[in-house]
Coordinates of C-alpha atoms and ligand atoms in Angstrom, one line a residue:
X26 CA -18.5 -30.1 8.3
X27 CA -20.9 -32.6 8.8
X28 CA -21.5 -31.8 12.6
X29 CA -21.5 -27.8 11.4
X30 CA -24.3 -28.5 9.1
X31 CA -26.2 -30.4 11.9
X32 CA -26.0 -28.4 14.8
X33 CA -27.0 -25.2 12.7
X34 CA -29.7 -25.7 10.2
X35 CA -30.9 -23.6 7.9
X36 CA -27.6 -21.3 8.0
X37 CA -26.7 -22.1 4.7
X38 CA -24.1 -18.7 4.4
X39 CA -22.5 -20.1 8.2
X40 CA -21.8 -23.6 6.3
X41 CA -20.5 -21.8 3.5
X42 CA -18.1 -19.7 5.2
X43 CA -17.0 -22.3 7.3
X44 CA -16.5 -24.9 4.6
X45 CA -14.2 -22.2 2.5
X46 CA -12.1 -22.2 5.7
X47 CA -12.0 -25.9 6.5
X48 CA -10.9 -26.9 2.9
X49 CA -7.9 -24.4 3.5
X50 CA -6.7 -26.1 6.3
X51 CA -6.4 -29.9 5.4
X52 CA -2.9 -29.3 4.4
X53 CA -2.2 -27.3 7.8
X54 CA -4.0 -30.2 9.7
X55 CA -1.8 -32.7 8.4
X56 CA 1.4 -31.1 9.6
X57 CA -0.5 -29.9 12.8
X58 CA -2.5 -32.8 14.1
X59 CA -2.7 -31.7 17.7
X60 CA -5.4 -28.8 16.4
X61 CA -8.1 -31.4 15.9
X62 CA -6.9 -33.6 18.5
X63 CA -6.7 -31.1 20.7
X64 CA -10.5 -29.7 19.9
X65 CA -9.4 -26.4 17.9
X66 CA -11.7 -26.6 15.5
X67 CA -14.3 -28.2 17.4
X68 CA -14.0 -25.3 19.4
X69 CA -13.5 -22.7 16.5
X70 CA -16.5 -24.0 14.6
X71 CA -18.7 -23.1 17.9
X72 CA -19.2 -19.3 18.8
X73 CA -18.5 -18.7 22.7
X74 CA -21.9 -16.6 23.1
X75 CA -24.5 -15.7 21.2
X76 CA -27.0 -12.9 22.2
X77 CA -30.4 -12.5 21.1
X78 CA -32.6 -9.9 22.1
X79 CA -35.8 -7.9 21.8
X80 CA -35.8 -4.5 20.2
X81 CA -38.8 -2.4 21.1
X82 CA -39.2 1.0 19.8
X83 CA -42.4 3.6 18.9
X84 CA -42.7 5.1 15.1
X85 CA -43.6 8.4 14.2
X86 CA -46.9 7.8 14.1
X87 CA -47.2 6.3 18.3
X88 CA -46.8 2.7 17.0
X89 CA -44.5 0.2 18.8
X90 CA -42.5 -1.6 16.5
X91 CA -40.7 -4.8 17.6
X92 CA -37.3 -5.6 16.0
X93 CA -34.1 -8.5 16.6
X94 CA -31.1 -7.8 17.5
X95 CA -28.0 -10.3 17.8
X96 CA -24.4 -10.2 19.3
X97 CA -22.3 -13.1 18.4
X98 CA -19.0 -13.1 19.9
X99 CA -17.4 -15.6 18.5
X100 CA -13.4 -15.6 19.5
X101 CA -11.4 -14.2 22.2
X102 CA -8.5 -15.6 21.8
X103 CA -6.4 -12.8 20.4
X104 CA -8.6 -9.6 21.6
X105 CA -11.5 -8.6 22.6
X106 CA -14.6 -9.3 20.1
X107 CA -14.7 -6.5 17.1
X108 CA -16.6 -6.5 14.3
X109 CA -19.6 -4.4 12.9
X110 CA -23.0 -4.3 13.3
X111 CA -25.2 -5.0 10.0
X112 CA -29.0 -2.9 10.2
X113 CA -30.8 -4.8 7.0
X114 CA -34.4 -6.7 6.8
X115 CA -32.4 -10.3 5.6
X116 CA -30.1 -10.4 8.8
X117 CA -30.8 -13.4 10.9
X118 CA -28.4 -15.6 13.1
X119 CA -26.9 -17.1 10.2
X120 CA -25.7 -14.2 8.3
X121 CA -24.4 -12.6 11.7
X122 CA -22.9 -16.4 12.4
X123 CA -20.8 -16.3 8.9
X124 CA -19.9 -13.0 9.2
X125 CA -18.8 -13.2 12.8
X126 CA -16.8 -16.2 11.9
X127 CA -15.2 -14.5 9.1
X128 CA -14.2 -11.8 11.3
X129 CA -11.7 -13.8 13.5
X130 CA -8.8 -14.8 10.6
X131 CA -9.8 -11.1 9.4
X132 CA -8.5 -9.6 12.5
X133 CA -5.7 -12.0 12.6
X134 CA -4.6 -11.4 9.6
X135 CA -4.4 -7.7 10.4
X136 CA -2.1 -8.5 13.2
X137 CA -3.5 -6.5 16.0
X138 CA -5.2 -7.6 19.1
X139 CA -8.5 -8.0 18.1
X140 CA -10.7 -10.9 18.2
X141 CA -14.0 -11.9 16.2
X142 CA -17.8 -10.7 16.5
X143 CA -20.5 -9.8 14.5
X144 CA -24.0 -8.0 15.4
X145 CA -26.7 -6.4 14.1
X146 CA -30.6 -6.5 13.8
X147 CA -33.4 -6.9 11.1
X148 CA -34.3 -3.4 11.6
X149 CA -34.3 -1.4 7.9
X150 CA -33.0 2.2 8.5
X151 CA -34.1 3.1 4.4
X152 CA -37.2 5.3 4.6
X153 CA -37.3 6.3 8.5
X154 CA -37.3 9.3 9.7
X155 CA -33.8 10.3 11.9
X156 CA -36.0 10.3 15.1
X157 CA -37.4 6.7 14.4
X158 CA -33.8 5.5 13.7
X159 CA -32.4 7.3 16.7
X160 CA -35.5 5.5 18.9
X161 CA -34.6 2.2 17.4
X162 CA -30.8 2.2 18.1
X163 CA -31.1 3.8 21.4
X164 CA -33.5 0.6 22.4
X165 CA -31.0 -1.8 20.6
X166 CA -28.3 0.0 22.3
X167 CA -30.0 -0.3 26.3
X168 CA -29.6 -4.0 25.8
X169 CA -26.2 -4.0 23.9
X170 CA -24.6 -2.5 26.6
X171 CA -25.1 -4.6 29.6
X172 CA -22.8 -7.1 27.0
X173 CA -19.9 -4.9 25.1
X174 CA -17.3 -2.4 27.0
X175 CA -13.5 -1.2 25.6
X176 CA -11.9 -4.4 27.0
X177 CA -14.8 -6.9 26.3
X178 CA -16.1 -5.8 23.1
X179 CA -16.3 -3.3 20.9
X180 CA -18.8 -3.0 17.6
X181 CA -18.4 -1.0 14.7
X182 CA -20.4 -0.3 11.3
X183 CA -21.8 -2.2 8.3
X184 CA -24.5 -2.3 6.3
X185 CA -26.7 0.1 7.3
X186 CA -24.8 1.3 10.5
X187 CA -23.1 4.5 9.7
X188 CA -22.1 7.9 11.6
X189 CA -25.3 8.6 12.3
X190 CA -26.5 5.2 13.7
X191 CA -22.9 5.0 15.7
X192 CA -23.5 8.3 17.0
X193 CA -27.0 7.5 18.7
X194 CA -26.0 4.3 20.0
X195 CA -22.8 5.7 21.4
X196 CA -24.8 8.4 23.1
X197 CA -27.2 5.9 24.7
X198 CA -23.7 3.8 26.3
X199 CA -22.6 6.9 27.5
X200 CA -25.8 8.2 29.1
X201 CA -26.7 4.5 30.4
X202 CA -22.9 3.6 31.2
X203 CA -22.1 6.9 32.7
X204 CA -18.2 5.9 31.4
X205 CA -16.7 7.7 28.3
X206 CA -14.3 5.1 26.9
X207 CA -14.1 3.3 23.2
X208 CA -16.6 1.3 23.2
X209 CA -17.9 1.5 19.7
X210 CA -15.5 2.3 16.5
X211 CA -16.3 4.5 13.2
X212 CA -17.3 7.5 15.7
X213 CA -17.5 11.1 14.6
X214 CA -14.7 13.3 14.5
X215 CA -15.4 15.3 17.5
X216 CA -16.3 12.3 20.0
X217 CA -13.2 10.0 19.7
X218 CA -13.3 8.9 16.3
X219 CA -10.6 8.3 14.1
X220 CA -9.4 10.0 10.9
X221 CA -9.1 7.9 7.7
X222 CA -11.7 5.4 9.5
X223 CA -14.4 6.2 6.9
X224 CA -12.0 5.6 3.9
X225 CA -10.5 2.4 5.7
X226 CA -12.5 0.0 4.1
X227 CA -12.6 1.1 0.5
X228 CA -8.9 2.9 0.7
X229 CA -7.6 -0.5 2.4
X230 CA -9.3 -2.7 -0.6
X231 CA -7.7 -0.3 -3.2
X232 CA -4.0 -0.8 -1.6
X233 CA -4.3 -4.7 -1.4
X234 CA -5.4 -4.9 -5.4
X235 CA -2.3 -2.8 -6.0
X236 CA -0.2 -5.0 -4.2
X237 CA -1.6 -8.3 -6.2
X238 CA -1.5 -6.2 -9.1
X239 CA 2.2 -5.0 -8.8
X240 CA 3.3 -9.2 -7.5
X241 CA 2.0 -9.4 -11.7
X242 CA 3.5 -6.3 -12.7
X243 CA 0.2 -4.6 -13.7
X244 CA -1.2 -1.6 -11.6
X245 CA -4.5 0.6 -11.6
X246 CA -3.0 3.0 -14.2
X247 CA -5.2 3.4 -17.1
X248 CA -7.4 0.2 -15.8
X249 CA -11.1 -0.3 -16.3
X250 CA -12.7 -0.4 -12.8
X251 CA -16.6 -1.8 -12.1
X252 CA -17.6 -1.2 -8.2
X253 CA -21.0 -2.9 -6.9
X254 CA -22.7 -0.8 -4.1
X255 CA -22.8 2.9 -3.2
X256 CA -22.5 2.3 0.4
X257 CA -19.1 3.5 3.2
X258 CA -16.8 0.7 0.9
X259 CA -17.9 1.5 -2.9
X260 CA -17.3 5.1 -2.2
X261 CA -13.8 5.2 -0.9
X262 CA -13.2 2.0 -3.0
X263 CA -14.0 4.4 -6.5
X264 CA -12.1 7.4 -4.6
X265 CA -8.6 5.4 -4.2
X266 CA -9.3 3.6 -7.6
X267 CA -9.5 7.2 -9.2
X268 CA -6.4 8.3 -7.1
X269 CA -4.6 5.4 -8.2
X270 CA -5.1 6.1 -12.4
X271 CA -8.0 3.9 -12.4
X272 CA -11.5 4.8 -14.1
X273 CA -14.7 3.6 -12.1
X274 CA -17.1 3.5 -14.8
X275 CA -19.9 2.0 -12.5
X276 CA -21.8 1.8 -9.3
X277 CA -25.2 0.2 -7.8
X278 CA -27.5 0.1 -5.6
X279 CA -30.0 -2.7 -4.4
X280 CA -32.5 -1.5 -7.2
X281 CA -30.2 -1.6 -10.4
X282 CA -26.9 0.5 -11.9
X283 CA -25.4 3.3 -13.4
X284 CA -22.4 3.4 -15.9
X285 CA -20.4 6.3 -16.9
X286 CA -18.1 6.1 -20.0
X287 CA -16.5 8.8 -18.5
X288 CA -15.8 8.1 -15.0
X289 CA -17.8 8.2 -12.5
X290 CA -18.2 11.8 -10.4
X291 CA -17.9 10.6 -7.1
X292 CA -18.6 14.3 -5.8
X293 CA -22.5 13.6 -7.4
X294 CA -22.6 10.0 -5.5
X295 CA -21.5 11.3 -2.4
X296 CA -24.0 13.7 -2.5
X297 CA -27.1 11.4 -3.4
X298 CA -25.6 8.9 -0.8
X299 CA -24.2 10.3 2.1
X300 CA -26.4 13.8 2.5
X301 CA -29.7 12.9 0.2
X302 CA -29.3 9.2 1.4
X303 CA -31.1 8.8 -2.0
X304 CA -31.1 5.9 -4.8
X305 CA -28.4 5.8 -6.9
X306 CA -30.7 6.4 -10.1
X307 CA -30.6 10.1 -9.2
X308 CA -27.0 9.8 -11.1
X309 CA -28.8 10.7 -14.0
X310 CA -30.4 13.8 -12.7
X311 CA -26.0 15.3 -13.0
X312 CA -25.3 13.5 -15.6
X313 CA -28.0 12.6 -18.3
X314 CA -25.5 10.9 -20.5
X315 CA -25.0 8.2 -17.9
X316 CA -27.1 5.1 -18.2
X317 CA -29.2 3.9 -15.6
X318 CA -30.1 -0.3 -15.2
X319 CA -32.9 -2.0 -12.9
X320 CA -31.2 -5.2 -11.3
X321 CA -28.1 -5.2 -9.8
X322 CA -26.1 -8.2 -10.8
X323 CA -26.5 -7.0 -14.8
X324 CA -23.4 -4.7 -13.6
X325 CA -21.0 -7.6 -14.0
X326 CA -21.7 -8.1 -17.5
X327 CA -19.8 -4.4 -18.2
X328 CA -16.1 -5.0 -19.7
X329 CA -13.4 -3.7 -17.2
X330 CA -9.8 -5.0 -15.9
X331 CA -10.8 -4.8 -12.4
X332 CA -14.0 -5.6 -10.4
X333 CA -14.1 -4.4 -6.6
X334 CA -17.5 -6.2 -5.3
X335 CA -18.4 -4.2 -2.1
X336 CA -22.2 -4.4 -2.0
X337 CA -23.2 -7.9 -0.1
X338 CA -22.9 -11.5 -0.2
X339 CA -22.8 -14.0 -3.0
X340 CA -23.6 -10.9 -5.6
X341 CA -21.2 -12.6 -7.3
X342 CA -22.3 -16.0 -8.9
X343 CA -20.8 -18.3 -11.4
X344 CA -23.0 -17.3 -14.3
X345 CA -21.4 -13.6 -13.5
X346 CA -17.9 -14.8 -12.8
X347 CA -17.9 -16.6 -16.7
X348 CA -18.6 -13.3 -17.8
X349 CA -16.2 -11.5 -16.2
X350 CA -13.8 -13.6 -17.4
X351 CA -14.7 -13.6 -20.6
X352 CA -15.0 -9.6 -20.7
X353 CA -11.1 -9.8 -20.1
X354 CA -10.7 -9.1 -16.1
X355 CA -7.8 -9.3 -14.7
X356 CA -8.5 -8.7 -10.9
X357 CA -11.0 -9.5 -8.9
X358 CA -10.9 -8.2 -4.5
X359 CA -13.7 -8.5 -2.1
X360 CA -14.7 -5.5 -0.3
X361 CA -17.8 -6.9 1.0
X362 CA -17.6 -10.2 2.9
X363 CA -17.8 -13.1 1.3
X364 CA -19.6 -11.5 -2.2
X365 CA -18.0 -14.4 -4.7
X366 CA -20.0 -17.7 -4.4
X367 CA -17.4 -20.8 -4.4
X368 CA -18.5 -21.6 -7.9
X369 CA -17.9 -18.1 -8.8
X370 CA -14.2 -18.5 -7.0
X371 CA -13.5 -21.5 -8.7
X372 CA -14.2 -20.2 -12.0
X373 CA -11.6 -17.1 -11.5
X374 CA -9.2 -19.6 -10.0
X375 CA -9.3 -21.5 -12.9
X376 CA -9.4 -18.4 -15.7
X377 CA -5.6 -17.4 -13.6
X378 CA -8.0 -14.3 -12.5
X379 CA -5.9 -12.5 -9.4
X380 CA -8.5 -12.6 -6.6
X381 CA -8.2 -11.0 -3.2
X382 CA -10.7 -12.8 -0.9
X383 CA -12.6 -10.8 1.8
X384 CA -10.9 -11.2 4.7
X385 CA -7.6 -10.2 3.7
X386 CA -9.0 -7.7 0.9
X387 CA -11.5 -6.0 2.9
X388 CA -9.6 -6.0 6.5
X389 CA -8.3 -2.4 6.5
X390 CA -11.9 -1.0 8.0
X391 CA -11.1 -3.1 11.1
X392 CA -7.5 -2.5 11.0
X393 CA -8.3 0.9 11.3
X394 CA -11.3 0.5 13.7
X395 CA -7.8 -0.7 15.9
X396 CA -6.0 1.9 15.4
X397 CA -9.0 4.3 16.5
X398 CA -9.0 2.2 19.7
X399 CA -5.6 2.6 20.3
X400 CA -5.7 6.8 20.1
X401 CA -9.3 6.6 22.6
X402 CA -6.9 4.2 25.3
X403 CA -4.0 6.9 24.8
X404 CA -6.4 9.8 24.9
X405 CA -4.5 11.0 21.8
X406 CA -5.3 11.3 18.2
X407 CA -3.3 10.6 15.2
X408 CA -3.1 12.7 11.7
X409 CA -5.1 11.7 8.7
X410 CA -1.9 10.6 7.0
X411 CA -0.6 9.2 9.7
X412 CA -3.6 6.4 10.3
X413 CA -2.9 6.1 6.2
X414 CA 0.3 5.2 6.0
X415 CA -0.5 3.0 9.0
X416 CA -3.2 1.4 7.2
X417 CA -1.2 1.1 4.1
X418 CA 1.7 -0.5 5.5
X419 CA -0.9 -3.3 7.3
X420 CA -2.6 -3.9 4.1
X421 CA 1.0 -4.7 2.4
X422 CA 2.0 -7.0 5.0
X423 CA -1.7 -8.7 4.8
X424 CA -1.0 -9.6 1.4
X425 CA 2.6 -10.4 1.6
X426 CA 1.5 -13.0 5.0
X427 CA -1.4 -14.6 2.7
X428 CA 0.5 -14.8 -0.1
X429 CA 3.5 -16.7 1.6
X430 CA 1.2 -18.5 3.6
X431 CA -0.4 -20.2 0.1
X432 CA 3.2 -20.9 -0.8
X433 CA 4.8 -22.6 2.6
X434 CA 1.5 -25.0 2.5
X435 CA 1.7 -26.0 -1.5
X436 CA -0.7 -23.2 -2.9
X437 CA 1.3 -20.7 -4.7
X438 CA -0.7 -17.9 -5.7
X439 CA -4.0 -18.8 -4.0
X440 CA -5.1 -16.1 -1.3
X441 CA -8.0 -17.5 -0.4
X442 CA -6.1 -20.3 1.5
X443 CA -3.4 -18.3 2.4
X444 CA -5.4 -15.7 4.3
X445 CA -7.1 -18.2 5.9
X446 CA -3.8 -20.3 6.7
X447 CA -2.6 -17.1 8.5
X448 CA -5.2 -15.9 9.9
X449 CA -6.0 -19.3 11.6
X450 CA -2.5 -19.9 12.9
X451 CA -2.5 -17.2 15.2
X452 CA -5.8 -17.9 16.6
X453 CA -5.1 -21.6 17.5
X454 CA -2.0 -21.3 18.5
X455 CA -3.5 -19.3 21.2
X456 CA -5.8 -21.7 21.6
X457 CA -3.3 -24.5 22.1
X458 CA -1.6 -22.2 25.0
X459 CA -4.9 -21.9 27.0
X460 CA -6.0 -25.6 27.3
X461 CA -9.1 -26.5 27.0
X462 CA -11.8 -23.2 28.0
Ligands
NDP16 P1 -23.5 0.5 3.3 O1 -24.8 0.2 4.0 O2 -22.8 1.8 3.4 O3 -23.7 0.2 1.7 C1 -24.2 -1.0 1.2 C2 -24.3 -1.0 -0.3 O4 -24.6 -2.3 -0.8 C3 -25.5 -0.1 -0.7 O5 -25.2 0.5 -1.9 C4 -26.6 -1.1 -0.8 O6 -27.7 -0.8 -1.6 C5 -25.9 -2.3 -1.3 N1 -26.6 -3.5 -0.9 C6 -26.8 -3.9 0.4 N2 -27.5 -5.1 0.4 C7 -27.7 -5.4 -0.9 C8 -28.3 -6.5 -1.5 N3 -28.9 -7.5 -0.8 N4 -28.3 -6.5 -2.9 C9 -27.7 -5.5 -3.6 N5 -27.1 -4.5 -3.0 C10 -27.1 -4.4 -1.7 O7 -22.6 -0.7 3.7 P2 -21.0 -0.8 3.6 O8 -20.5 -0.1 2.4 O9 -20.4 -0.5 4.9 O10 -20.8 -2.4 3.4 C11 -20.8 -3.1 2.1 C12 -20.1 -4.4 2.3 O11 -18.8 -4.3 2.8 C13 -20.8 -5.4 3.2 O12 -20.7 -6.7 2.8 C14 -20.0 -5.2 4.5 O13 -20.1 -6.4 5.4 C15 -18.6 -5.1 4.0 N6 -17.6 -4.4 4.9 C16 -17.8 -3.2 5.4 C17 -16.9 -2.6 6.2 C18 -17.0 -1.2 6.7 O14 -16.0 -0.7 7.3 N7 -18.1 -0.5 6.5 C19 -15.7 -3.4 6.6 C20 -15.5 -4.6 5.9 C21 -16.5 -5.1 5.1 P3 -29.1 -0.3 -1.0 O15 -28.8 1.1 -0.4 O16 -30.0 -0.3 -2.1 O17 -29.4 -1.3 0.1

């Protein structure tokens, strides 16, 4: 950890992520020796490129504007690099670092062929104009390509990468490429996408809490549910909740929150998010009865069964944690990456709080993001409730492989270091078989 912390200052959410998954493995080290003699987690630790570039582009009104864009490809071991790309004014090489590091025992844990990366730029998509954003990602895009392909790598969403900022970055591969093939995943409908990729994420969170739920024999019927964000995960997240006998009686934005006594109307929210792309405020404007907060971390202080983070990192600190716990909640699961703070994990670990960490929580939008490659290599393409019941089957054995894992390695009932137990194995076993490269 010590050698982590030195080689890459001032990352403080890389040493964070990587000290979560170091802890886990003491007990696996002492069993395994070989995986630090051997230089696996020298090796793990260190990504195996990292990609910075310039992104020039021209604003509406003739100016050039010059942005950062990153690719960290991190492991190969099992697949070729997949993970999203993250559009947001705070991204620098150590949020990409943590969340491309993440991303490798996340798409282990899935158990498909995938391996880890992370991208994205410091460009904010909120308040340009489509042709700006469409100029931006078709420059970030010209260099991107010379380094991703179907076999290599293959990027997806996040924050502020959605259909519409896929769309004009897979036009520009194709255009610069002259090759049609998979190379990015959460594409539209009509070019190669995937159905159910959109509802992966939140759908995929939804059927792990049941799972931990059900292992307690407790389910979302007639539970209180409290969702951070409005984004691609909160939105399918409250959509499943709801499907599942749930009530959602909350939702934010970066600016503050709304709460609904009565269940949030997810039709209103998808149209102020995904056609308006407005704030969530707007809630009020259907339904004056709802309440509308400024700040965004007040939302945990609202009594529910259930919280379903899925806005951004460390929203979640200790402080909010005590009062979830003391508000009564029985189940707390990560939809964004990493959004409890270690404090904040201790402090449900301690209270006997069910919590699903990220990477095995929040794993079906990658699992799915899989799947959609597999249907562009077979040219074919698979029914909505077909990727479902594909994507609820992985997110069963997900839990049921973290859960065991905590238990073969002395931690009965604590996901975090089972899903990063599992996740790990795979990877350095692979390691182990290729020597040392
Ligand atoms: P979106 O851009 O669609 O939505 C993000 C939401 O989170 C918005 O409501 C946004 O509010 C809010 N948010 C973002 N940054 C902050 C911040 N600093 N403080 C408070 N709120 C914030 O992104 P997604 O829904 O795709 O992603 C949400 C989380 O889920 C991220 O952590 C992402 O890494 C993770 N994730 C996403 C996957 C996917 O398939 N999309 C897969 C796995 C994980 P505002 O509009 O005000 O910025």
């Amino acid at each position: 950890m010590a050698k982590v912390i030195a080689r890459n200052p001032g990352e403080p959410e890389f040493h964070q992520a990587v000290m979560e998954v170091l802890e886990s493995l003491e007990p696996v080290v002492e069993k395994r020796p070989e995986f630090i003699e051997r230089g696996v987690i020298d090796e793990l630790v260190e990504p195996e490129r990292i990609i910075k570039f310039r992104v020039p582009w021209v604003d509406d009104n003739g100016k050039v504007q010059v942005n950062r864009g990153f690719r960290i490809q991190f492991n190969s071991a099992i697949g070729p690099y997949k993970g999203g790309l993250r559009f947001h004014p705070s991204v620098y090489e150590g949020i990409i670092k943590f969340l491309g590091f993440e991303q490798i025992f996340k798409n282990s844990l899935t158990g498909l062929p995938i391996g880890g990366g992370k991208g994205g730029s410091d460009f904010d998509p909120k308040g340009k104009s489509d042709a700006e954003v469409m100029r931006f990602c078709q420059s970030f895009m010209t260099e991107l390509s010379r380094h991703v392909g179907a076999d290599t790598d293959v990027p997806a969403g996040d924050i502020g990468v959605g259909a519409r900022e896929i769309g004009y970055m897979f036009g520009q591969y194709k255009r610069l490429r002259n090759e049609y093939t998979g190379v990015l995943t959460g594409k539209g409908l009509t070019y190669g996408g995937s159905l159910a990729r959109k509802e992966a994420t939140g759908y995929g969170l939804c059927y792990f809490a049941d799972e931990m739920l059900r292992a307690r024999g407790m389910s979302f019927e007639g539970k209180t549910v409290v969702i951070s964000g409005s984004g691609n995960v909160a939105i399918y997240a409250t959509e499943k909740a709801t499907a599942l006998g749930g009530k959602v009686v909350a939702l934010s934005d970066s600016n503050g929150y709304i709460y609904d006594a009565n269940g949030i109307d997810l039709a209103a929210v998808k149209q102020i998010k995904e056609v308006e792309r407005k704030r969530i405020k707007e809630y009020l404007t259907y339904h004056p009865e709802a309440t509308y907060t400024e700040g965004c971390s007040g939302i945990w202080s609202i009594k529910c069964d259930i919280a379903l983070p899925c806005a951004t990192q460390n929203e979640i600190n200790e402080e909010s944690a005590k009062t979830l716990v003391k508000n009564g909640v029985k189940a707390v699961a990560e939809g964004a990456n990493m959004p409890s703070t270690p404090e904040a994990i201790h402090t449900f670990q301690k209270a006997g709080v069910l919590f699903g960490p990220a990477k095995a929580a929040n794993a079906g939008g990658v699992a799915t993001s899989a799947l959609e490659m597999s249907q562009n290599s077979m040219r074919l393409s698979w029914t909505f409730e077909e990727v479902d019941e594909k994507l609820h089957n992985i997110m069963r054995n997900i839990y049921k492989n973290a859960a065991k894992a905590a238990e073969d390695y002395g931690m009965k009932d604590n996901l975090v270091a089972g899903a990063n137990i599992a996740g790990f194995l795979k990877v350095a076993e692979s390691m182990l078989a290729y020597g040392v490269c």
